[in-house]
mmCIF file with all atom_site columns, C-alpha atoms in Angstrom:
data_model
loop_
_atom_site.group_PDB
_atom_site.id
_atom_site.type_symbol
_atom_site.label_atom_id
_atom_site.label_alt_id
_atom_site.label_comp_id
_atom_site.label_asym_id
_atom_site.label_entity_id
_atom_site.label_seq_id
_atom_site.pdbx_PDB_ins_code
_atom_site.Cartn_x
_atom_site.Cartn_y
_atom_site.Cartn_z
_atom_site.occupancy
_atom_site.B_iso_or_equiv
_atom_site.pdbx_formal_charge
_atom_site.auth_seq_id
_atom_site.auth_comp_id
_atom_site.auth_asym_id
_atom_site.auth_atom_id
_atom_site.pdbx_PDB_model_num
ATOM 1   C CA . THR M 1 1   ? -2.184  -1.948  -16.620 1.00 56.00 ? 1   THR M CA 1
ATOM 2   C CA . GLN M 1 2   ? -1.975  0.291   -13.068 1.00 66.00 ? 2   GLN M CA 1
ATOM 3   C CA . LEU M 1 3   ? -5.253  2.223   -12.799 1.00 82.00 ? 3   LEU M CA 1
ATOM 4   C CA . LEU M 1 4   ? -3.274  4.786   -11.410 1.00 92.00 ? 4   LEU M CA 1
ATOM 5   C CA . GLU M 1 5   ? 0.350   6.594   -13.171 1.00 94.00 ? 5   GLU M CA 1
ATOM 6   C CA . GLN M 1 6   ? 2.791   8.640   -11.174 1.00 96.00 ? 6   GLN M CA 1
ATOM 7   C CA . SER M 1 7   ? 4.614   11.138  -12.246 1.00 96.00 ? 7   SER M CA 1
ATOM 8   C CA . PRO M 1 8   ? 7.964   11.137  -12.454 1.00 97.00 ? 8   PRO M CA 1
ATOM 9   C CA . GLN M 1 9   ? 8.682   7.870   -11.321 1.00 95.00 ? 9   GLN M CA 1
ATOM 10  C CA . PHE M 1 10  ? 11.894  9.359   -9.288  1.00 97.00 ? 10  PHE M CA 1
ATOM 11  C CA . LEU M 1 11  ? 12.818  12.173  -8.409  1.00 97.00 ? 11  LEU M CA 1
ATOM 12  C CA . SER M 1 12  ? 15.691  14.342  -6.997  1.00 97.00 ? 12  SER M CA 1
ATOM 13  C CA . ILE M 1 13  ? 16.200  17.346  -5.005  1.00 97.00 ? 13  ILE M CA 1
ATOM 14  C CA . GLN M 1 14  ? 18.210  19.205  -3.394  1.00 97.00 ? 14  GLN M CA 1
ATOM 15  C CA . GLU M 1 15  ? 17.364  20.440  -0.089  1.00 97.00 ? 15  GLU M CA 1
ATOM 16  C CA . GLY M 1 16  ? 14.814  23.167  0.242   1.00 97.00 ? 16  GLY M CA 1
ATOM 17  C CA . GLU M 1 17  ? 13.597  23.010  -3.236  1.00 97.00 ? 17  GLU M CA 1
ATOM 18  C CA . ASN M 1 18  ? 10.356  22.204  -4.964  1.00 98.00 ? 18  ASN M CA 1
ATOM 19  C CA . LEU M 1 19  ? 8.309   20.047  -5.988  1.00 97.00 ? 19  LEU M CA 1
ATOM 20  C CA . THR M 1 20  ? 5.662   18.099  -7.441  1.00 98.00 ? 20  THR M CA 1
ATOM 21  C CA . VAL M 1 21  ? 4.031   14.895  -7.667  1.00 98.00 ? 21  VAL M CA 1
ATOM 22  C CA . TYR M 1 22  ? 1.400   14.239  -10.177 1.00 98.00 ? 22  TYR M CA 1
ATOM 23  C CA . CYS M 1 23  ? -1.315  11.396  -9.546  1.00 97.00 ? 23  CYS M CA 1
ATOM 24  C CA . ASN M 1 24  ? -2.615  10.207  -13.090 1.00 96.00 ? 24  ASN M CA 1
ATOM 25  C CA . SER M 1 25  ? -6.116  8.731   -13.638 1.00 95.00 ? 25  SER M CA 1
ATOM 26  C CA . SER M 1 26  ? -8.825  7.317   -16.062 1.00 92.00 ? 26  SER M CA 1
ATOM 27  C CA . SER M 1 27  ? -10.892 5.957   -13.712 1.00 92.00 ? 27  SER M CA 1
ATOM 28  C CA . VAL M 1 28  ? -13.272 8.144   -11.601 1.00 93.00 ? 28  VAL M CA 1
ATOM 29  C CA . PHE M 1 29  ? -12.692 7.697   -7.463  1.00 93.00 ? 29  PHE M CA 1
ATOM 30  C CA . SER M 1 30  ? -14.708 8.640   -4.895  1.00 91.00 ? 30  SER M CA 1
ATOM 31  C CA . SER M 1 31  ? -11.893 9.602   -2.519  1.00 92.00 ? 31  SER M CA 1
ATOM 32  C CA . LEU M 1 32  ? -8.210  9.853   -2.877  1.00 94.00 ? 32  LEU M CA 1
ATOM 33  C CA . GLN M 1 33  ? -5.205  8.715   -0.456  1.00 95.00 ? 33  GLN M CA 1
ATOM 34  C CA . TRP M 1 34  ? -1.540  10.128  -0.634  1.00 97.00 ? 34  TRP M CA 1
ATOM 35  C CA . TYR M 1 35  ? 0.432   7.308   1.630   1.00 97.00 ? 35  TYR M CA 1
ATOM 36  C CA . ARG M 1 36  ? 4.418   7.512   2.481   1.00 98.00 ? 36  ARG M CA 1
ATOM 37  C CA . GLN M 1 37  ? 7.077   4.572   2.788   1.00 97.00 ? 37  GLN M CA 1
ATOM 38  C CA . GLU M 1 38  ? 9.859   4.729   4.371   1.00 95.00 ? 38  GLU M CA 1
ATOM 39  C CA . PRO M 1 39  ? 12.996  2.175   4.143   1.00 90.00 ? 39  PRO M CA 1
ATOM 40  C CA . GLY M 1 40  ? 11.720  -0.885  5.959   1.00 90.00 ? 40  GLY M CA 1
ATOM 41  C CA . GLU M 1 41  ? 8.775   0.406   6.568   1.00 94.00 ? 41  GLU M CA 1
ATOM 42  C CA . GLY M 1 42  ? 4.918   -0.782  6.001   1.00 96.00 ? 42  GLY M CA 1
ATOM 43  C CA . PRO M 1 43  ? 3.045   3.342   3.694   1.00 97.00 ? 43  PRO M CA 1
ATOM 44  C CA . VAL M 1 44  ? 1.582   5.827   6.501   1.00 97.00 ? 44  VAL M CA 1
ATOM 45  C CA . LEU M 1 45  ? -0.954  7.494   4.790   1.00 96.00 ? 45  LEU M CA 1
ATOM 46  C CA . LEU M 1 46  ? -0.849  11.273  5.258   1.00 97.00 ? 46  LEU M CA 1
ATOM 47  C CA . VAL M 1 47  ? -4.523  12.103  3.739   1.00 96.00 ? 47  VAL M CA 1
ATOM 48  C CA . THR M 1 48  ? -7.531  11.399  1.869   1.00 94.00 ? 48  THR M CA 1
ATOM 49  C CA . VAL M 1 49  ? -9.197  13.634  -0.016  1.00 95.00 ? 49  VAL M CA 1
ATOM 50  C CA . VAL M 1 50  ? -12.678 13.109  -0.354  1.00 92.00 ? 50  VAL M CA 1
ATOM 51  C CA . THR M 1 51  ? -14.243 16.074  -2.899  1.00 93.00 ? 51  THR M CA 1
ATOM 52  C CA . GLY M 1 52  ? -13.332 17.403  -6.430  1.00 94.00 ? 52  GLY M CA 1
ATOM 53  C CA . GLY M 1 53  ? -10.991 20.109  -6.198  1.00 95.00 ? 53  GLY M CA 1
ATOM 54  C CA . GLU M 1 54  ? -10.775 19.200  -2.726  1.00 96.00 ? 54  GLU M CA 1
ATOM 55  C CA . VAL M 1 55  ? -6.756  21.453  -1.289  1.00 97.00 ? 55  VAL M CA 1
ATOM 56  C CA . LYS M 1 56  ? -5.443  19.790  2.123   1.00 97.00 ? 56  LYS M CA 1
ATOM 57  C CA . LYS M 1 57  ? -2.551  21.283  3.058   1.00 97.00 ? 57  LYS M CA 1
ATOM 58  C CA . LEU M 1 58  ? -0.399  19.202  6.186   1.00 95.00 ? 58  LEU M CA 1
ATOM 59  C CA . LYS M 1 59  ? 2.341   21.810  7.059   1.00 96.00 ? 59  LYS M CA 1
ATOM 60  C CA . ARG M 1 60  ? 4.090   21.832  4.522   1.00 97.00 ? 60  ARG M CA 1
ATOM 61  C CA . LEU M 1 61  ? 2.351   19.291  2.238   1.00 97.00 ? 61  LEU M CA 1
ATOM 62  C CA . THR M 1 62  ? -0.461  20.710  -0.158  1.00 98.00 ? 62  THR M CA 1
ATOM 63  C CA . PHE M 1 63  ? -2.459  17.373  -1.475  1.00 98.00 ? 63  PHE M CA 1
ATOM 64  C CA . GLN M 1 64  ? -5.401  18.481  -4.077  1.00 97.00 ? 64  GLN M CA 1
ATOM 65  C CA . PHE M 1 65  ? -7.768  16.336  -5.646  1.00 97.00 ? 65  PHE M CA 1
ATOM 66  C CA . GLY M 1 66  ? -9.173  17.061  -9.790  1.00 96.00 ? 66  GLY M CA 1
ATOM 67  C CA . ASP M 1 67  ? -12.223 18.748  -9.613  1.00 95.00 ? 67  ASP M CA 1
ATOM 68  C CA . ALA M 1 68  ? -13.549 15.554  -11.924 1.00 95.00 ? 68  ALA M CA 1
ATOM 69  C CA . ARG M 1 69  ? -11.908 13.675  -8.532  1.00 94.00 ? 69  ARG M CA 1
ATOM 70  C CA . LYS M 1 70  ? -9.711  11.427  -11.864 1.00 95.00 ? 70  LYS M CA 1
ATOM 71  C CA . ASP M 1 71  ? -6.031  12.434  -10.471 1.00 95.00 ? 71  ASP M CA 1
ATOM 72  C CA . SER M 1 72  ? -4.180  14.122  -8.045  1.00 97.00 ? 72  SER M CA 1
ATOM 73  C CA . SER M 1 73  ? -0.656  15.922  -7.227  1.00 97.00 ? 73  SER M CA 1
ATOM 74  C CA . LEU M 1 74  ? 1.694   16.439  -3.761  1.00 98.00 ? 74  LEU M CA 1
ATOM 75  C CA . HIS M 1 75  ? 3.583   19.527  -3.622  1.00 98.00 ? 75  HIS M CA 1
ATOM 76  C CA . ILE M 1 76  ? 6.185   20.103  -0.516  1.00 98.00 ? 76  ILE M CA 1
ATOM 77  C CA . THR M 1 77  ? 7.581   22.847  0.065   1.00 98.00 ? 77  THR M CA 1
ATOM 78  C CA . ALA M 1 78  ? 10.608  23.620  1.019   1.00 98.00 ? 78  ALA M CA 1
ATOM 79  C CA . ALA M 1 79  ? 11.601  19.843  0.876   1.00 97.00 ? 79  ALA M CA 1
ATOM 80  C CA . GLN M 1 80  ? 14.369  19.279  3.876   1.00 97.00 ? 80  GLN M CA 1
ATOM 81  C CA . PRO M 1 81  ? 16.073  15.532  3.974   1.00 96.00 ? 81  PRO M CA 1
ATOM 82  C CA . GLY M 1 82  ? 13.482  13.684  6.070   1.00 95.00 ? 82  GLY M CA 1
ATOM 83  C CA . ASP M 1 83  ? 10.571  13.670  3.562   1.00 96.00 ? 83  ASP M CA 1
ATOM 84  C CA . THR M 1 84  ? 12.423  11.322  1.477   1.00 97.00 ? 84  THR M CA 1
ATOM 85  C CA . GLY M 1 85  ? 10.708  8.098   1.132   1.00 97.00 ? 85  GLY M CA 1
ATOM 86  C CA . LEU M 1 86  ? 8.453   6.394   -1.932  1.00 97.00 ? 86  LEU M CA 1
ATOM 87  C CA . TYR M 1 87  ? 5.180   8.019   -1.694  1.00 98.00 ? 87  TYR M CA 1
ATOM 88  C CA . LEU M 1 88  ? 1.927   5.966   -3.897  1.00 97.00 ? 88  LEU M CA 1
ATOM 89  C CA . CYS M 1 89  ? -1.285  7.941   -4.194  1.00 97.00 ? 89  CYS M CA 1
ATOM 90  C CA . ALA M 1 90  ? -4.235  5.447   -4.224  1.00 95.00 ? 90  ALA M CA 1
ATOM 91  C CA . GLY M 1 91  ? -8.288  5.417   -5.206  1.00 93.00 ? 91  GLY M CA 1
ATOM 92  C CA . ALA M 1 92  ? -10.780 4.232   -3.379  1.00 90.00 ? 92  ALA M CA 1
ATOM 93  C CA . ARG M 1 93  ? -13.749 3.282   -6.066  1.00 86.00 ? 93  ARG M CA 1
ATOM 94  C CA . THR M 1 94  ? -18.045 3.435   -5.277  1.00 82.00 ? 94  THR M CA 1
ATOM 95  C CA . GLY M 1 95  ? -19.130 -0.263  -4.304  1.00 78.00 ? 95  GLY M CA 1
ATOM 96  C CA . ALA M 1 96  ? -15.253 -1.903  -3.851  1.00 80.00 ? 96  ALA M CA 1
ATOM 97  C CA . ASN M 1 97  ? -14.199 -2.729  -0.389  1.00 81.00 ? 97  ASN M CA 1
ATOM 98  C CA . ASN M 1 98  ? -10.016 -2.131  -1.633  1.00 86.00 ? 98  ASN M CA 1
ATOM 99  C CA . LEU M 1 99  ? -7.451  0.572   -2.891  1.00 90.00 ? 99  LEU M CA 1
ATOM 100 C CA . PHE M 1 100 ? -6.590  0.626   -6.259  1.00 91.00 ? 100 PHE M CA 1
ATOM 101 C CA . PHE M 1 101 ? -2.025  1.844   -5.369  1.00 93.00 ? 101 PHE M CA 1
ATOM 102 C CA . GLY M 1 102 ? -0.218  3.808   -8.093  1.00 93.00 ? 102 GLY M CA 1
ATOM 103 C CA . THR M 1 103 ? 2.410   3.103   -9.518  1.00 91.00 ? 103 THR M CA 1
ATOM 104 C CA . GLY M 1 104 ? 4.486   5.237   -6.847  1.00 94.00 ? 104 GLY M CA 1
ATOM 105 C CA . THR M 1 105 ? 6.976   8.255   -6.841  1.00 97.00 ? 105 THR M CA 1
ATOM 106 C CA . ARG M 1 106 ? 10.729  8.050   -5.002  1.00 96.00 ? 106 ARG M CA 1
ATOM 107 C CA . LEU M 1 107 ? 11.647  10.441  -3.180  1.00 97.00 ? 107 LEU M CA 1
ATOM 108 C CA . THR M 1 108 ? 15.448  11.686  -2.010  1.00 97.00 ? 108 THR M CA 1
ATOM 109 C CA . VAL M 1 109 ? 15.594  14.936  -0.582  1.00 97.00 ? 109 VAL M CA 1
ATOM 110 C CA . ILE M 1 110 ? 19.850  15.248  -0.125  1.00 97.00 ? 110 ILE M CA 1
ATOM 111 C CA . PRO M 1 111 ? 20.999  17.388  2.427   1.00 95.00 ? 111 PRO M CA 1
ATOM 112 C CA . ASP Y 2 1   ? -2.655  1.020   19.588  1.00 63.00 ? 1   ASP Y CA 1
ATOM 113 C CA . ALA Y 2 2   ? -0.156  -1.503  18.476  1.00 82.00 ? 2   ALA Y CA 1
ATOM 114 C CA . GLY Y 2 3   ? -1.049  -0.845  14.988  1.00 94.00 ? 3   GLY Y CA 1
ATOM 115 C CA . VAL Y 2 4   ? -1.305  -3.889  12.565  1.00 97.00 ? 4   VAL Y CA 1
ATOM 116 C CA . ILE Y 2 5   ? 1.319   -6.406  13.296  1.00 97.00 ? 5   ILE Y CA 1
ATOM 117 C CA . GLN Y 2 6   ? 2.867   -8.034  11.168  1.00 98.00 ? 6   GLN Y CA 1
ATOM 118 C CA . SER Y 2 7   ? 5.862   -11.214 11.877  1.00 97.00 ? 7   SER Y CA 1
ATOM 119 C CA . PRO Y 2 8   ? 8.020   -12.518 10.935  1.00 97.00 ? 8   PRO Y CA 1
ATOM 120 C CA . ARG Y 2 9   ? 9.700   -9.910  9.490   1.00 97.00 ? 9   ARG Y CA 1
ATOM 121 C CA . HIS Y 2 10  ? 12.546  -11.465 7.576   1.00 97.00 ? 10  HIS Y CA 1
ATOM 122 C CA . GLU Y 2 11  ? 12.467  -15.065 6.078   1.00 97.00 ? 11  GLU Y CA 1
ATOM 123 C CA . VAL Y 2 12  ? 14.586  -16.635 4.639   1.00 98.00 ? 12  VAL Y CA 1
ATOM 124 C CA . THR Y 2 13  ? 14.385  -19.857 2.984   1.00 97.00 ? 13  THR Y CA 1
ATOM 125 C CA . GLU Y 2 14  ? 15.531  -22.590 1.117   1.00 97.00 ? 14  GLU Y CA 1
ATOM 126 C CA . MET Y 2 15  ? 13.319  -23.106 -2.640  1.00 97.00 ? 15  MET Y CA 1
ATOM 127 C CA . GLY Y 2 16  ? 10.178  -26.307 -1.419  1.00 97.00 ? 16  GLY Y CA 1
ATOM 128 C CA . GLN Y 2 17  ? 9.622   -25.161 0.961   1.00 97.00 ? 17  GLN Y CA 1
ATOM 129 C CA . GLU Y 2 18  ? 6.824   -24.206 3.572   1.00 97.00 ? 18  GLU Y CA 1
ATOM 130 C CA . VAL Y 2 19  ? 6.209   -20.660 4.486   1.00 98.00 ? 19  VAL Y CA 1
ATOM 131 C CA . THR Y 2 20  ? 3.013   -18.814 6.764   1.00 98.00 ? 20  THR Y CA 1
ATOM 132 C CA . LEU Y 2 21  ? 3.532   -15.036 7.127   1.00 98.00 ? 21  LEU Y CA 1
ATOM 133 C CA . ARG Y 2 22  ? 1.603   -14.190 9.793   1.00 98.00 ? 22  ARG Y CA 1
ATOM 134 C CA . CYS Y 2 23  ? -0.908  -11.579 10.153  1.00 98.00 ? 23  CYS Y CA 1
ATOM 135 C CA . LYS Y 2 24  ? -3.129  -9.490  13.197  1.00 98.00 ? 24  LYS Y CA 1
ATOM 136 C CA . PRO Y 2 25  ? -5.752  -6.422  11.662  1.00 98.00 ? 25  PRO Y CA 1
ATOM 137 C CA . ILE Y 2 26  ? -6.124  -3.829  13.956  1.00 96.00 ? 26  ILE Y CA 1
ATOM 138 C CA . SER Y 2 27  ? -9.074  -4.425  16.611  1.00 95.00 ? 27  SER Y CA 1
ATOM 139 C CA . GLY Y 2 28  ? -12.540 -3.298  15.255  1.00 93.00 ? 28  GLY Y CA 1
ATOM 140 C CA . HIS Y 2 29  ? -11.268 -3.259  11.590  1.00 94.00 ? 29  HIS Y CA 1
ATOM 141 C CA . ASN Y 2 30  ? -13.748 -5.269  9.408   1.00 93.00 ? 30  ASN Y CA 1
ATOM 142 C CA . SER Y 2 31  ? -11.980 -5.607  6.978   1.00 94.00 ? 31  SER Y CA 1
ATOM 143 C CA . LEU Y 2 32  ? -7.360  -6.996  5.644   1.00 97.00 ? 32  LEU Y CA 1
ATOM 144 C CA . PHE Y 2 33  ? -5.988  -6.769  2.865   1.00 97.00 ? 33  PHE Y CA 1
ATOM 145 C CA . TRP Y 2 34  ? -2.069  -8.858  1.618   1.00 98.00 ? 34  TRP Y CA 1
ATOM 146 C CA . TYR Y 2 35  ? 0.070   -7.524  -0.692  1.00 97.00 ? 35  TYR Y CA 1
ATOM 147 C CA . ARG Y 2 36  ? 3.373   -8.003  -1.991  1.00 97.00 ? 36  ARG Y CA 1
ATOM 148 C CA . GLN Y 2 37  ? 6.213   -5.334  -3.028  1.00 96.00 ? 37  GLN Y CA 1
ATOM 149 C CA . THR Y 2 38  ? 9.004   -5.400  -5.185  1.00 94.00 ? 38  THR Y CA 1
ATOM 150 C CA . MET Y 2 39  ? 11.066  -3.529  -6.978  1.00 89.00 ? 39  MET Y CA 1
ATOM 151 C CA . MET Y 2 40  ? 9.675   -4.143  -10.153 1.00 88.00 ? 40  MET Y CA 1
ATOM 152 C CA . ARG Y 2 41  ? 6.152   -4.696  -10.238 1.00 88.00 ? 41  ARG Y CA 1
ATOM 153 C CA . GLY Y 2 42  ? 5.173   -1.929  -6.725  1.00 90.00 ? 42  GLY Y CA 1
ATOM 154 C CA . LEU Y 2 43  ? 2.410   -2.518  -4.256  1.00 93.00 ? 43  LEU Y CA 1
ATOM 155 C CA . GLU Y 2 44  ? 0.155   -5.813  -5.724  1.00 93.00 ? 44  GLU Y CA 1
ATOM 156 C CA . LEU Y 2 45  ? -3.103  -6.682  -3.962  1.00 94.00 ? 45  LEU Y CA 1
ATOM 157 C CA . LEU Y 2 46  ? -3.333  -10.711 -2.991  1.00 96.00 ? 46  LEU Y CA 1
ATOM 158 C CA . ILE Y 2 47  ? -6.406  -11.063 -1.658  1.00 97.00 ? 47  ILE Y CA 1
ATOM 159 C CA . TYR Y 2 48  ? -8.058  -9.347  1.443   1.00 95.00 ? 48  TYR Y CA 1
ATOM 160 C CA . PHE Y 2 49  ? -10.945 -10.321 3.595   1.00 96.00 ? 49  PHE Y CA 1
ATOM 161 C CA . ASN Y 2 50  ? -14.594 -8.029  5.055   1.00 93.00 ? 50  ASN Y CA 1
ATOM 162 C CA . ASN Y 2 51  ? -16.007 -10.232 8.556   1.00 94.00 ? 51  ASN Y CA 1
ATOM 163 C CA . ASN Y 2 52  ? -13.288 -13.085 8.022   1.00 95.00 ? 52  ASN Y CA 1
ATOM 164 C CA . VAL Y 2 53  ? -15.233 -13.568 4.764   1.00 95.00 ? 53  VAL Y CA 1
ATOM 165 C CA . PRO Y 2 54  ? -12.911 -13.397 0.823   1.00 95.00 ? 54  PRO Y CA 1
ATOM 166 C CA . ILE Y 2 55  ? -13.628 -10.908 -0.920  1.00 93.00 ? 55  ILE Y CA 1
ATOM 167 C CA . ASP Y 2 56  ? -11.504 -11.059 -3.972  1.00 91.00 ? 56  ASP Y CA 1
ATOM 168 C CA . ASP Y 2 57  ? -8.211  -13.052 -4.064  1.00 92.00 ? 57  ASP Y CA 1
ATOM 169 C CA . SER Y 2 58  ? -8.370  -12.883 -8.695  1.00 91.00 ? 58  SER Y CA 1
ATOM 170 C CA . GLY Y 2 59  ? -4.146  -11.175 -6.638  1.00 91.00 ? 59  GLY Y CA 1
ATOM 171 C CA . MET Y 2 60  ? -3.207  -14.741 -5.673  1.00 94.00 ? 60  MET Y CA 1
ATOM 172 C CA . PRO Y 2 61  ? -0.090  -15.180 -9.038  1.00 87.00 ? 61  PRO Y CA 1
ATOM 173 C CA . GLU Y 2 62  ? -0.595  -19.348 -8.141  1.00 85.00 ? 62  GLU Y CA 1
ATOM 174 C CA . ASP Y 2 63  ? -2.576  -21.924 -5.896  1.00 91.00 ? 63  ASP Y CA 1
ATOM 175 C CA . ARG Y 2 64  ? 0.608   -22.562 -4.324  1.00 96.00 ? 64  ARG Y CA 1
ATOM 176 C CA . PHE Y 2 65  ? -0.145  -19.803 -2.624  1.00 97.00 ? 65  PHE Y CA 1
ATOM 177 C CA . SER Y 2 66  ? -3.299  -19.356 0.226   1.00 97.00 ? 66  SER Y CA 1
ATOM 178 C CA . ALA Y 2 67  ? -4.690  -17.205 2.901   1.00 98.00 ? 67  ALA Y CA 1
ATOM 179 C CA . LYS Y 2 68  ? -7.301  -17.931 4.890   1.00 97.00 ? 68  LYS Y CA 1
ATOM 180 C CA . MET Y 2 69  ? -8.901  -15.461 7.952   1.00 97.00 ? 69  MET Y CA 1
ATOM 181 C CA . PRO Y 2 70  ? -10.382 -18.254 11.455  1.00 96.00 ? 70  PRO Y CA 1
ATOM 182 C CA . ASN Y 2 71  ? -11.145 -14.721 12.636  1.00 95.00 ? 71  ASN Y CA 1
ATOM 183 C CA . ALA Y 2 72  ? -11.178 -11.083 13.730  1.00 94.00 ? 72  ALA Y CA 1
ATOM 184 C CA . SER Y 2 73  ? -7.952  -10.635 14.556  1.00 95.00 ? 73  SER Y CA 1
ATOM 185 C CA . PHE Y 2 74  ? -5.527  -13.349 12.128  1.00 96.00 ? 74  PHE Y CA 1
ATOM 186 C CA . SER Y 2 75  ? -4.923  -13.779 8.974   1.00 98.00 ? 75  SER Y CA 1
ATOM 187 C CA . THR Y 2 76  ? -2.681  -15.402 7.560   1.00 98.00 ? 76  THR Y CA 1
ATOM 188 C CA . LEU Y 2 77  ? -0.695  -15.830 4.421   1.00 98.00 ? 77  LEU Y CA 1
ATOM 189 C CA . LYS Y 2 78  ? 0.634   -19.147 3.420   1.00 98.00 ? 78  LYS Y CA 1
ATOM 190 C CA . ILE Y 2 79  ? 3.715   -20.287 -0.015  1.00 97.00 ? 79  ILE Y CA 1
ATOM 191 C CA . GLN Y 2 80  ? 4.292   -24.323 -0.192  1.00 97.00 ? 80  GLN Y CA 1
ATOM 192 C CA . PRO Y 2 81  ? 6.150   -24.589 -2.380  1.00 96.00 ? 81  PRO Y CA 1
ATOM 193 C CA . SER Y 2 82  ? 7.782   -21.648 -2.227  1.00 97.00 ? 82  SER Y CA 1
ATOM 194 C CA . GLU Y 2 83  ? 10.409  -20.581 -4.952  1.00 96.00 ? 83  GLU Y CA 1
ATOM 195 C CA . PRO Y 2 84  ? 12.355  -17.854 -5.944  1.00 97.00 ? 84  PRO Y CA 1
ATOM 196 C CA . ARG Y 2 85  ? 10.260  -15.253 -7.485  1.00 95.00 ? 85  ARG Y CA 1
ATOM 197 C CA . ASP Y 2 86  ? 8.365   -14.710 -4.555  1.00 97.00 ? 86  ASP Y CA 1
ATOM 198 C CA . SER Y 2 87  ? 10.455  -13.582 -2.608  1.00 97.00 ? 87  SER Y CA 1
ATOM 199 C CA . ALA Y 2 88  ? 9.462   -9.551  -1.497  1.00 97.00 ? 88  ALA Y CA 1
ATOM 200 C CA . VAL Y 2 89  ? 8.261   -7.362  -0.230  1.00 98.00 ? 89  VAL Y CA 1
ATOM 201 C CA . TYR Y 2 90  ? 4.660   -9.035  1.806   1.00 98.00 ? 90  TYR Y CA 1
ATOM 202 C CA . PHE Y 2 91  ? 2.819   -6.075  3.425   1.00 98.00 ? 91  PHE Y CA 1
ATOM 203 C CA . CYS Y 2 92  ? -1.064  -6.427  5.837   1.00 98.00 ? 92  CYS Y CA 1
ATOM 204 C CA . ALA Y 2 93  ? -3.027  -4.008  6.166   1.00 97.00 ? 93  ALA Y CA 1
ATOM 205 C CA . SER Y 2 94  ? -6.264  -3.246  8.092   1.00 96.00 ? 94  SER Y CA 1
ATOM 206 C CA . SER Y 2 95  ? -9.229  -1.038  7.369   1.00 93.00 ? 95  SER Y CA 1
ATOM 207 C CA . LEU Y 2 96  ? -13.117 0.451   8.852   1.00 91.00 ? 96  LEU Y CA 1
ATOM 208 C CA . ILE Y 2 97  ? -14.924 -0.652  6.213   1.00 83.00 ? 97  ILE Y CA 1
ATOM 209 C CA . THR Y 2 98  ? -18.174 1.467   6.448   1.00 77.00 ? 98  THR Y CA 1
ATOM 210 C CA . LEU Y 2 99  ? -21.311 1.524   4.781   1.00 66.00 ? 99  LEU Y CA 1
ATOM 211 C CA . ALA Y 2 100 ? -21.198 4.879   3.930   1.00 64.00 ? 100 ALA Y CA 1
ATOM 212 C CA . GLY Y 2 101 ? -17.847 4.135   1.717   1.00 60.00 ? 101 GLY Y CA 1
ATOM 213 C CA . GLY Y 2 102 ? -15.893 6.603   0.117   1.00 58.00 ? 102 GLY Y CA 1
ATOM 214 C CA . ARG Y 2 103 ? -13.325 7.293   2.278   1.00 69.00 ? 103 ARG Y CA 1
ATOM 215 C CA . ASN Y 2 104 ? -11.481 3.580   3.172   1.00 79.00 ? 104 ASN Y CA 1
ATOM 216 C CA . GLU Y 2 105 ? -8.889  4.364   4.858   1.00 89.00 ? 105 GLU Y CA 1
ATOM 217 C CA . GLN Y 2 106 ? -5.676  1.083   5.246   1.00 93.00 ? 106 GLN Y CA 1
ATOM 218 C CA . PHE Y 2 107 ? -2.999  1.384   7.854   1.00 95.00 ? 107 PHE Y CA 1
ATOM 219 C CA . PHE Y 2 108 ? 0.081   -1.334  6.572   1.00 97.00 ? 108 PHE Y CA 1
ATOM 220 C CA . GLY Y 2 109 ? 2.049   -3.759  8.888   1.00 97.00 ? 109 GLY Y CA 1
ATOM 221 C CA . PRO Y 2 110 ? 5.648   -3.085  9.212   1.00 96.00 ? 110 PRO Y CA 1
ATOM 222 C CA . GLY Y 2 111 ? 5.934   -6.282  6.522   1.00 97.00 ? 111 GLY Y CA 1
ATOM 223 C CA . THR Y 2 112 ? 7.466   -9.420  6.100   1.00 98.00 ? 112 THR Y CA 1
ATOM 224 C CA . ARG Y 2 113 ? 10.237  -9.394  3.529   1.00 97.00 ? 113 ARG Y CA 1
ATOM 225 C CA . LEU Y 2 114 ? 11.077  -13.325 2.638   1.00 98.00 ? 114 LEU Y CA 1
ATOM 226 C CA . THR Y 2 115 ? 13.671  -14.906 0.641   1.00 98.00 ? 115 THR Y CA 1
ATOM 227 C CA . VAL Y 2 116 ? 13.310  -17.574 -1.149  1.00 98.00 ? 116 VAL Y CA 1
ATOM 228 C CA . LEU Y 2 117 ? 17.379  -18.503 -2.357  1.00 96.00 ? 117 LEU Y CA 1
#
């Protein structure tokens, strides 16, 4: 059983559209990270959110940590083909050195 | 900064053979993680080390899998004997874990794509 469930699992959209990816859990995390993985490469860290309700922006990407620190969302505005990849959320828990990775959302942006 | 280095990038072997995957973490990082990724199961944590000591190996699937970290700059993951179901991409990641805790940001290597025939 995965600690972090992501939805949707697959997403295929046209260039210019907006989208939101969700990362949900029943557990509380001390911080939550989002990674993007492109084919043939390892996941690359995009952002870390720490405070409940925190919102961080990275160009066209907006990340939000839930008030209760159990969930997070990633919103992409005006998606571009370069956004294509596997998006993974990962939660850190107090007292544990490892991360709990989500099930992943595979995004394809069609030109 | 060279990042996390893994070798080989690709490995094709026959069932029953021994396979050794190698990882060099980012200099100064004190934690190292081995993951396996497949389409069916996603990204799975196999084992992680803190200050070269194995902390949690509960993700290691079977006794055929073993991992070592003889020093802060090198780790190996060995599969002996290998089986076709071991075919996957294996990632190594490193992190700097501080006493303050909380963030645990990990930096991944490019992975080793293993195919066992």
